Tab-separated table of C-alpha atoms in Angstrom:
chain	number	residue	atom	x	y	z
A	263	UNK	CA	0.000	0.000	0.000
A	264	UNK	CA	3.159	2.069	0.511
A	265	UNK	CA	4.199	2.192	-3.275
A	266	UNK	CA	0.562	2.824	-4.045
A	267	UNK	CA	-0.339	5.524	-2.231
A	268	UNK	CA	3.117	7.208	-2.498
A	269	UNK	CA	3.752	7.080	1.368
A	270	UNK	CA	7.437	5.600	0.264
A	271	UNK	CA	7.729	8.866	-1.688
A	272	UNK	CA	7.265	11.226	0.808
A	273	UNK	CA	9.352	9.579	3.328
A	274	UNK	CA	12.048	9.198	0.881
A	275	UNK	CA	12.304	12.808	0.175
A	276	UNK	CA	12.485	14.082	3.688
A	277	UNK	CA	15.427	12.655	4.605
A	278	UNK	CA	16.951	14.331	1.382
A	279	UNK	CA	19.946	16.529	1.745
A	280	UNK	CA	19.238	20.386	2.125
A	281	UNK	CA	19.276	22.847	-1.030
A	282	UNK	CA	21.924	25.004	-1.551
A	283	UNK	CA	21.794	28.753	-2.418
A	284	UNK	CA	24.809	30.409	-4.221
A	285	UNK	CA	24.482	34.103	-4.687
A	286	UNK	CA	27.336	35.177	-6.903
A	287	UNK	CA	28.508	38.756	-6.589
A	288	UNK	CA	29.569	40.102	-10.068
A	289	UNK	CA	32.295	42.955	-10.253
A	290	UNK	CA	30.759	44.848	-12.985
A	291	UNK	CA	33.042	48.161	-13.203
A	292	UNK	CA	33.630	48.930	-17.178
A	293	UNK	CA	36.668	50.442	-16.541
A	294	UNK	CA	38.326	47.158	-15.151
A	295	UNK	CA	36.742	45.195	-17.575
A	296	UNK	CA	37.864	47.298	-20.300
A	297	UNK	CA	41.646	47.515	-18.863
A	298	UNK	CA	40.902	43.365	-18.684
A	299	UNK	CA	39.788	43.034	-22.150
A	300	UNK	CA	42.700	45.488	-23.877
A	301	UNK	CA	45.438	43.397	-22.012
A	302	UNK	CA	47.857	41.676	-23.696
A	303	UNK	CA	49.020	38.675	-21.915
A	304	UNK	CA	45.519	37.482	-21.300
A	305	UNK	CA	42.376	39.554	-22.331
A	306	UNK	CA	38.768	38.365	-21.208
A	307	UNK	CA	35.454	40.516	-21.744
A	308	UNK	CA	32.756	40.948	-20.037
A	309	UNK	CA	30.193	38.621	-22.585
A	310	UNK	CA	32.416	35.980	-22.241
A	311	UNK	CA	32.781	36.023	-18.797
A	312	UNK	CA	29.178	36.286	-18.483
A	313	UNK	CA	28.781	33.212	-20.752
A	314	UNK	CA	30.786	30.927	-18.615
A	315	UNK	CA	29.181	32.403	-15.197
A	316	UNK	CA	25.852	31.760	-16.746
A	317	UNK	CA	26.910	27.596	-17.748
A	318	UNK	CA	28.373	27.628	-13.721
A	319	UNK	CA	24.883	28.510	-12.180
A	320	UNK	CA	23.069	26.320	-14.723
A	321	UNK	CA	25.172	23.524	-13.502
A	322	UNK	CA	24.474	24.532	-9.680
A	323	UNK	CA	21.049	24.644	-10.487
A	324	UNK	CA	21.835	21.177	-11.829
A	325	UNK	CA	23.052	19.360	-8.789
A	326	UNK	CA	19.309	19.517	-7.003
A	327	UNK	CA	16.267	20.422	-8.267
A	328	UNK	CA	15.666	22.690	-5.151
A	329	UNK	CA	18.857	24.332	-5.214
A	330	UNK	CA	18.350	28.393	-5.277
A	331	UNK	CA	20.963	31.378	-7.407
A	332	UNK	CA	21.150	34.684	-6.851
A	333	UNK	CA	23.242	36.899	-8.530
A	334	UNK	CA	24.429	40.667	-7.748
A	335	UNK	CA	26.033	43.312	-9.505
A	336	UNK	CA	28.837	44.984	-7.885
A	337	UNK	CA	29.148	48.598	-10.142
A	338	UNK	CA	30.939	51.377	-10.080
A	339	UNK	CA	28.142	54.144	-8.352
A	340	UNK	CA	26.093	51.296	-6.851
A	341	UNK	CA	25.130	47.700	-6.036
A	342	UNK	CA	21.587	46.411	-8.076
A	343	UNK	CA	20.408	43.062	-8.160
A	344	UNK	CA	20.262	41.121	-11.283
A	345	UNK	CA	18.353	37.809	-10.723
A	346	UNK	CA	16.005	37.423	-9.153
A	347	UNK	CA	14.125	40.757	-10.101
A	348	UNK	CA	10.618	41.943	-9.676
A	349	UNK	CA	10.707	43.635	-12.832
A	350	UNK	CA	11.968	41.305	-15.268
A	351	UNK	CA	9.747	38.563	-13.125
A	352	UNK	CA	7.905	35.739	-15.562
A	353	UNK	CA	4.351	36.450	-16.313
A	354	UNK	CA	1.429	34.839	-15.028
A	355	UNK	CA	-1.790	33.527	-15.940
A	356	UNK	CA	-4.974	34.229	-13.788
A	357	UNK	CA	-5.017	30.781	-12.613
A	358	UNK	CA	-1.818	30.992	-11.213
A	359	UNK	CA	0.220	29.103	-13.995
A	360	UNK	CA	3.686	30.416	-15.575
A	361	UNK	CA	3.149	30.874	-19.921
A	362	UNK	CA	5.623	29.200	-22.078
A	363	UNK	CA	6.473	32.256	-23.524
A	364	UNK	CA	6.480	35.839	-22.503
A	365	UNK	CA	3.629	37.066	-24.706
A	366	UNK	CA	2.299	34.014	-24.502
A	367	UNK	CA	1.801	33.106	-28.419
A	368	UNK	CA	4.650	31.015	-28.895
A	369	UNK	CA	7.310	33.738	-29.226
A	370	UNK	CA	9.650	35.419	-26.951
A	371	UNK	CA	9.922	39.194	-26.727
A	372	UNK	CA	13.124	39.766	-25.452
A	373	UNK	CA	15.102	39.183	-28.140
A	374	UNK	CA	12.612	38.582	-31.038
A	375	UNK	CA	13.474	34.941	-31.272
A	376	UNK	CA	10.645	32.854	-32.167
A	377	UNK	CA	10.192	29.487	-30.045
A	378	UNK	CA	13.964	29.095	-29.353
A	379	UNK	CA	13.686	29.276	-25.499
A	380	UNK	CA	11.003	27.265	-25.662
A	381	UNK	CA	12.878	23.593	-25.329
A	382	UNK	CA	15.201	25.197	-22.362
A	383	UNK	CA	15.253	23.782	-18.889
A	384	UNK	CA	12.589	26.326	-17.507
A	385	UNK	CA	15.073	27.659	-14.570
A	386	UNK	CA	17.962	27.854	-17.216
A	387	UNK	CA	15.586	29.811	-18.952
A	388	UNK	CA	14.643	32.482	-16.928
A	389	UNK	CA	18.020	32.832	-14.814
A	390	UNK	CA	19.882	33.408	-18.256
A	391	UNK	CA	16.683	36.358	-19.396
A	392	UNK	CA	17.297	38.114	-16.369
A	393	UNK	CA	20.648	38.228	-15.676
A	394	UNK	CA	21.226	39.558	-19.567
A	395	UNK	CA	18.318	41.811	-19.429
A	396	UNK	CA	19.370	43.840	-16.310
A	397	UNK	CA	22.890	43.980	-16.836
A	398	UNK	CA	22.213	45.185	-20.009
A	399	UNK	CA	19.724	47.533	-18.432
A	400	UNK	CA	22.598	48.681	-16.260
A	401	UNK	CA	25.129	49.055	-18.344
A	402	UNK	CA	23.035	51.209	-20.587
A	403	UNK	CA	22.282	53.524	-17.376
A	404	UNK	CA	25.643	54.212	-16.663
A	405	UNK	CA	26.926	57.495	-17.323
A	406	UNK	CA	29.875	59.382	-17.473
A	407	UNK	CA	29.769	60.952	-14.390
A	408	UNK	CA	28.696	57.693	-12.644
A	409	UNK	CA	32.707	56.530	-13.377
A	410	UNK	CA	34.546	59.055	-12.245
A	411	UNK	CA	36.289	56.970	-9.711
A	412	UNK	CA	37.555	54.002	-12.347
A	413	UNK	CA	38.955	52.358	-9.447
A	414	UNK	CA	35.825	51.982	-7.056
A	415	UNK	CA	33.281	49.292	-7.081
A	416	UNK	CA	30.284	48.569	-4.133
A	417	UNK	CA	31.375	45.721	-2.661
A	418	UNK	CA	29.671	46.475	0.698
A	419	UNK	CA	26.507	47.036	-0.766
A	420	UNK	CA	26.519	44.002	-2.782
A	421	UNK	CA	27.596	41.855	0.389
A	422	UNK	CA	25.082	43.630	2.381
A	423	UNK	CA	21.927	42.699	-0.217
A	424	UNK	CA	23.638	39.391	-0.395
A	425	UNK	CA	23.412	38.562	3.266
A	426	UNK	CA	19.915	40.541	3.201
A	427	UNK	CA	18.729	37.836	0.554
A	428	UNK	CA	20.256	34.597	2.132
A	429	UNK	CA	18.962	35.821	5.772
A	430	UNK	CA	14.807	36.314	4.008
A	431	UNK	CA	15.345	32.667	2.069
A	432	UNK	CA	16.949	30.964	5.105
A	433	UNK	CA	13.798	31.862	7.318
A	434	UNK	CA	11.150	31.415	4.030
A	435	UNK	CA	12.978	27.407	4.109
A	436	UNK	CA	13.268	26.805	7.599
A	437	UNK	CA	9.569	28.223	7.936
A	438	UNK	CA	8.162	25.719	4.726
A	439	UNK	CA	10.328	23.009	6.042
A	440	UNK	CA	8.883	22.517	9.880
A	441	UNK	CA	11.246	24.428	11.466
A	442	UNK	CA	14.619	24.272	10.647
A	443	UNK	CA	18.310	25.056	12.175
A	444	UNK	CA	17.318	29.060	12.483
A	445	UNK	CA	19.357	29.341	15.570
A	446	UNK	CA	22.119	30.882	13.404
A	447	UNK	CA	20.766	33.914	12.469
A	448	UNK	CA	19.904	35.240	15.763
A	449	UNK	CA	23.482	33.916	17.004
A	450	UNK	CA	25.207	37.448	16.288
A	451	UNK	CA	22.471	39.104	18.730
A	452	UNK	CA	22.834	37.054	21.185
A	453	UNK	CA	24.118	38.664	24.717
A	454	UNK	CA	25.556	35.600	26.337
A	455	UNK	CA	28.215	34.278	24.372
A	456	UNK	CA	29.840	31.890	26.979
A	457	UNK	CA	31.490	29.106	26.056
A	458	UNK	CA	28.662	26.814	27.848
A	459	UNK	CA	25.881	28.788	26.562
A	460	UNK	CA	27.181	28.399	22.656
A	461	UNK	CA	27.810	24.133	23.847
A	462	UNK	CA	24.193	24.588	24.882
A	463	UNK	CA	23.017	26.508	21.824
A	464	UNK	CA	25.122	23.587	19.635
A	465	UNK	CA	23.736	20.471	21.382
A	466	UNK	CA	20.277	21.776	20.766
A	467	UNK	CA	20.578	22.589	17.289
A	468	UNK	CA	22.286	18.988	16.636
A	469	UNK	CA	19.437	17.326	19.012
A	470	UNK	CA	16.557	19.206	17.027
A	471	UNK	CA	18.321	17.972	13.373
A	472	UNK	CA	19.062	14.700	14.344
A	473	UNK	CA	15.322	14.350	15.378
A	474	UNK	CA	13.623	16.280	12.840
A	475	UNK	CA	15.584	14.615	10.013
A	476	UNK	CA	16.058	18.216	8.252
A	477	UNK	CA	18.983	20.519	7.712
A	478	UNK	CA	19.245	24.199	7.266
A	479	UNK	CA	19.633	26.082	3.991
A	480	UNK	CA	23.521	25.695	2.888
A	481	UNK	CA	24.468	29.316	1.715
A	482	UNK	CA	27.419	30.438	0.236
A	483	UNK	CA	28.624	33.673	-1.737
A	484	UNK	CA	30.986	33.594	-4.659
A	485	UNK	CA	32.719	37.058	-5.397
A	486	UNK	CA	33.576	37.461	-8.940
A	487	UNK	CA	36.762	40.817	-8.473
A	488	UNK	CA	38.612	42.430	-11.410
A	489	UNK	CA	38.630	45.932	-9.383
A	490	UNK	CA	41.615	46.762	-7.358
A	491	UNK	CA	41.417	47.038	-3.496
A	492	UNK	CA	42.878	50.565	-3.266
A	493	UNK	CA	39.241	51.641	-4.637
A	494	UNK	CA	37.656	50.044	-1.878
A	495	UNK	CA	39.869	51.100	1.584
A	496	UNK	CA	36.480	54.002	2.017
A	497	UNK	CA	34.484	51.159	2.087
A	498	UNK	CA	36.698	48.906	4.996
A	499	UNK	CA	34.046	49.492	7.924
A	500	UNK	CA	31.045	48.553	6.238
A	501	UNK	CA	32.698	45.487	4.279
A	502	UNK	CA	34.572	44.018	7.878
A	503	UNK	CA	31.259	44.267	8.885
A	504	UNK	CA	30.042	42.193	6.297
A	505	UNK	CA	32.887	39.672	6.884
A	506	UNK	CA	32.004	39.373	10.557
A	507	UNK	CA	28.118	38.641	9.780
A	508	UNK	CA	28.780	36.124	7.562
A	509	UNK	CA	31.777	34.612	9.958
A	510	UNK	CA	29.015	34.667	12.381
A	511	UNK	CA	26.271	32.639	10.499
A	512	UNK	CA	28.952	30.138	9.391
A	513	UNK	CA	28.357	31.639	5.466
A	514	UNK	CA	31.404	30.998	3.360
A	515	UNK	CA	33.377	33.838	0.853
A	516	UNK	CA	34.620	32.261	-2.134
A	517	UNK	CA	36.417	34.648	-4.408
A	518	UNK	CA	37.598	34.089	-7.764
A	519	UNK	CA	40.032	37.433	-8.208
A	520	UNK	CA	40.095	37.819	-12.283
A	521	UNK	CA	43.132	40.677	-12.094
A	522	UNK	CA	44.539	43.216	-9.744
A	523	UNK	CA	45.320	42.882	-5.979
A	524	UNK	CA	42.507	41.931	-3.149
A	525	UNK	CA	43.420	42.782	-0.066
A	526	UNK	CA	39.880	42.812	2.009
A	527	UNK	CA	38.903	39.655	-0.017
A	528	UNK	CA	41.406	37.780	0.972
A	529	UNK	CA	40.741	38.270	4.167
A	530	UNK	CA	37.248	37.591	3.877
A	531	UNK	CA	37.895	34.054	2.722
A	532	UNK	CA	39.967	33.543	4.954
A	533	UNK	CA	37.838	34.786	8.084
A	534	UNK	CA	35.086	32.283	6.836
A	535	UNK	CA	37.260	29.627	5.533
A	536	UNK	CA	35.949	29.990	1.970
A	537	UNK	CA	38.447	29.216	-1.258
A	538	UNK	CA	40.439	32.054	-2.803
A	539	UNK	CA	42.084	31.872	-6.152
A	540	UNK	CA	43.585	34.215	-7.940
A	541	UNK	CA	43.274	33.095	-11.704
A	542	UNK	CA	46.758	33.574	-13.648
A	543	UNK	CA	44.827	32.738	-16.825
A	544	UNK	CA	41.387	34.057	-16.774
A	545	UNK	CA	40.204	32.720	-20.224
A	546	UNK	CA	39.964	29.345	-17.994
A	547	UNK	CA	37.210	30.951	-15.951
A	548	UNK	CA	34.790	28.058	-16.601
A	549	UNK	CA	37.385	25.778	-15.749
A	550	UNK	CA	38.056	27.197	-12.532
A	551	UNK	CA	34.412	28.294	-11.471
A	552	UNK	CA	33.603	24.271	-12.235
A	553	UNK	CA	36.325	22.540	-10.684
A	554	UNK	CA	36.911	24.706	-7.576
A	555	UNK	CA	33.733	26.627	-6.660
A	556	UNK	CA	30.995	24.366	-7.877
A	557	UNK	CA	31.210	21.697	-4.630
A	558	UNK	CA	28.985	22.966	-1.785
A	559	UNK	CA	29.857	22.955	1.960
A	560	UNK	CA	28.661	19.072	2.415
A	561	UNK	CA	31.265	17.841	-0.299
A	562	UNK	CA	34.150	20.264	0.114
A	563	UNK	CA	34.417	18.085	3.812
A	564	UNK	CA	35.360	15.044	1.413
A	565	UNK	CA	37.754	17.471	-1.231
A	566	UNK	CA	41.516	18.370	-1.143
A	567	UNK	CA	40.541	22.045	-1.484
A	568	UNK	CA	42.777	25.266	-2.995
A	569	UNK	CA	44.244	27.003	-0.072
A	570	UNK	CA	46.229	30.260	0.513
A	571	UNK	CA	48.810	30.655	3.113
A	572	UNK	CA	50.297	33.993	1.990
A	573	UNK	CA	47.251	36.284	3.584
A	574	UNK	CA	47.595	39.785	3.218
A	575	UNK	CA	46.465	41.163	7.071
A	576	UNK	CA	46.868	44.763	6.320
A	577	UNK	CA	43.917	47.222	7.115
A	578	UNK	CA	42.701	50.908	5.979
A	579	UNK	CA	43.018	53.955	8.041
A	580	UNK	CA	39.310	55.400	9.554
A	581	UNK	CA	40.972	58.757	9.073
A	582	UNK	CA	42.430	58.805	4.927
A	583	UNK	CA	41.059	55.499	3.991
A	584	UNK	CA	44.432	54.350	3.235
A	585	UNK	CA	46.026	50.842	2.984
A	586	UNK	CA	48.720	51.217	5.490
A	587	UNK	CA	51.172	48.408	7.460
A	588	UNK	CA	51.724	49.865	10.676
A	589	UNK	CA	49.391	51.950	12.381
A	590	UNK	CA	47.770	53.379	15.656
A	591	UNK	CA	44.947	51.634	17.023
A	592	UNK	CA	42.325	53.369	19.910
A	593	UNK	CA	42.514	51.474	23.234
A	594	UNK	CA	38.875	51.935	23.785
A	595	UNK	CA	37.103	51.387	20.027
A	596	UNK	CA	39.931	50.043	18.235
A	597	UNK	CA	39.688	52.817	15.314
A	598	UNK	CA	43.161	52.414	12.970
A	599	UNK	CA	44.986	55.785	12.169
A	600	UNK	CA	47.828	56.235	9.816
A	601	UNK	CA	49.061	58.756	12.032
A	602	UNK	CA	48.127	59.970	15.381
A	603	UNK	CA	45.202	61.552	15.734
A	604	UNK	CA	44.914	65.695	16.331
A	605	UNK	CA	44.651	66.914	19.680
A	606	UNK	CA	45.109	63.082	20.609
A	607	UNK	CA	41.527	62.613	20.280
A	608	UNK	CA	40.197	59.164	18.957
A	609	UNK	CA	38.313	60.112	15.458
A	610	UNK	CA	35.777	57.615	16.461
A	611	UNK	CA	35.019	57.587	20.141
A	612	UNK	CA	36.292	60.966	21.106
A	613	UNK	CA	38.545	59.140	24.092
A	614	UNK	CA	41.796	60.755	24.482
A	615	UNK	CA	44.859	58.785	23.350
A	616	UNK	CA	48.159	58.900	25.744
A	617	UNK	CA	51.017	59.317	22.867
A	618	UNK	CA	53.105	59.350	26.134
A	619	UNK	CA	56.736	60.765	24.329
A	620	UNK	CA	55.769	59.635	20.462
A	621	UNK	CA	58.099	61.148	18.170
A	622	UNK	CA	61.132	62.153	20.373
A	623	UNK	CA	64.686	60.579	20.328
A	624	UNK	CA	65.496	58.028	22.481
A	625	UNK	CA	67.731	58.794	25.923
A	626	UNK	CA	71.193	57.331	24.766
A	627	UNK	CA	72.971	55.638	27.549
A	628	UNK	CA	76.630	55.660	28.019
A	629	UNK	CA	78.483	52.265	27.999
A	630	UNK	CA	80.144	51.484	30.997
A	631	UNK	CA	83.980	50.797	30.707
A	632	UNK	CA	85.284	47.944	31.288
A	633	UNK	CA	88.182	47.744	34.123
A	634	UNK	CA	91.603	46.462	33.284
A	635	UNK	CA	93.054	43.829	35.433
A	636	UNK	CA	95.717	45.346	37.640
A	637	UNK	CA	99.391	44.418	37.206
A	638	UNK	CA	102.256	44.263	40.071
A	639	UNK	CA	106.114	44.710	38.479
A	640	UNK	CA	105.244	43.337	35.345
A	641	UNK	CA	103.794	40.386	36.789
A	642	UNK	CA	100.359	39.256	36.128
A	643	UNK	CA	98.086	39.602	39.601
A	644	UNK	CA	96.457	36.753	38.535
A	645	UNK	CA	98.282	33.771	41.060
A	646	UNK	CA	99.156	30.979	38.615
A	647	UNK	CA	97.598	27.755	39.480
A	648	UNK	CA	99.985	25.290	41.625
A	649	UNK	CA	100.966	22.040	39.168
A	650	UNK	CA	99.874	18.855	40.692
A	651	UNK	CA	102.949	17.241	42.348
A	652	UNK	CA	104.321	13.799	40.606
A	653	UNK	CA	104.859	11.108	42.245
């Protein structure tokens, strides 16, 4: 009666491993794409890169028919989302059901093709419309005076929508799935953060999955770079920031740096022990985006993955925004200035900062001579050891 009624089915798929959502922030600044595309040693454009990001989430889609995308764009003046979008959502019939098509007579209007979209995988289909359409849309509203600053790019405002998304579909799941591991999300305002009290927080969570037979929504962000990280020091509070949420909820940073240095991104992956390659040939993007970034969290635990040992640590001033190695930190708020502060007064917390004697030479101390071993008639004061008599 099991098979007939499809009890066996149900039970089956409950005990079926959680989705996965991948949002993928996309570095869309022209100007590094252009300098990208006109180099010499290895050029790569934007189309084509968007080609092989477009086959990557097709194949993430791939691995489970409940596994979620997301996709930002990182530009130069601001951060906009490009799937999924309210504007360029699929239309709907009045009984609820999606049309074939988007006019609903058999041919697309987006391009003018007639019926080619029509035999696509119907999630292929759509991601690919709207990620096209908008950057298109966005590319097309970008003006002069929006790229003043070649070498900027949002990347806090793309990780914050990014974490804003994966926070709203991690509650939407846990809500449609009887309750799932939640306890992760209201971890970072949590007031007791004991040791025993994050044991007890753990055991629960493990109890409550073990019993319920379900597992949270595994999220993950990939980061798609070809800016430099000297256009993004103004942006180092509100991107650490970002870093620490998603260090908190146990979301990992992948970044796949296309050209130029990353300074804040590498520490990102490494603060939530994500995978960070810097490509030396970027016409192998598929290659890389299939072979290293495609695995979710539950196989990378059974993978030999890429790691980085050579970290760069360095931070940005709150005073210039500058990338500097040594620095002054406040006692009180931790603020980092390039140079001390005026009046001695923290830039961030007002407290006033003891230079003590900062800036003035030190006291040199003279060496003490050394005394000379005193001599009596040319003879040596030192008695000379008595030979031991023979026999």
């Amino acid at each position: 009666m099991n098979a007939v009624d499809a009890t066996e089915h149900y039970e089956t798929s409950a005990h079926d491993p959680a989705p996965s959502l991948l949002t993928v922030i996309l570095d869309t600044n022209p100007h590094a794409w252009a300098l990208l595309e006109q180099s010499d040693k290895n050029p790569l454009t934007l189309s084509t890169a968007l080609a092989n990001i477009l086959v990557f989430l097709n194949a993430h889609l791939a691995c489970n028919y409940a596994n979620e995308v997301a996709v930002v764009a990182s530009h130069s003046h601001k951060a906009a989302w490009l799937y999924p979008s309210a504007s360029q959502s699929t239309p709907t019939d009045l009984d609820g059901d999606v049309s074939m098509t988007a006019d609903g007579s058999g041919h697309t209007d987006a391009n003018g093709d007639s019926g080619s979209q029509v035999n696509k995988y119907r999630p292929f289909r759509i991601v690919e419309e709207q990620v096209t359409a908008n950057l298109r849309q966005l590319m097309d509203s970008t003006g002069r005076d929006d790229i003043n600053n070649t070498s900027s790019t949002m990347m806090a405002g793309a990780l914050t929508l990014a974490l804003s998304h994966i926070n709203r579909r991690t509650i939407a799941w846990a809500e449609a799935h009887g309750g799932g591991d939640t306890s992760s999300l209201t971890r970072s305002s949590d007031p007791d953060t004991s040791a025993t009290s994050m044991l007890a927080r753990r055991s629960t969570t493990t109890t409550a999955t073990n019993e319920g037979g379900a597992e949270g929504l595994q999220s993950r962000i990939l980061i798609i770079s070809v800016s430099s990280a000297t256009g993004s020091a103004h942006q180092y509070i509100p991107l650490m920031n970002g870093i620490f949420a998603c260090q908190r909820l146990r979301v990992p940073i992948d970044v796949c740096k296309l050209s130029g240095d990353a300074v804040f991104l590498q520490q990102a992956s490494d603060a939530t022990k994500g995978i960070y390659m810097s490509l030396s040939e970027p016409r192998g993007l598929l290659q890389y985006l299939m072979m290293a970034f495609l695995p979710d969290q539950r196989s990378r635990k059974h993978l030999v993955l890429p790691t980085r040992v050579d970290v760069d640590f360095r931070a940005a001033c709150f005073c210039h925004r500058r990338v500097v190695d040594v620095g002054f930190v406040c006692s009180i708020c931790l603020s980092i200035f390039c140079e001390p502060p005026e009046n001695g007064d923290c830039l961030t917390c007002g407290t006033h900062l003891d230079m003590g004697a900062y800036g003035a030479k030190p006291a040199l101390i003279a060496r003490k001579k050394k005394k000379k071993k005193g001599r009596a008639n040319g003879v040596s004061a030192t008695p000379t050891p008595t030979p031991t008599p023979g026999p």
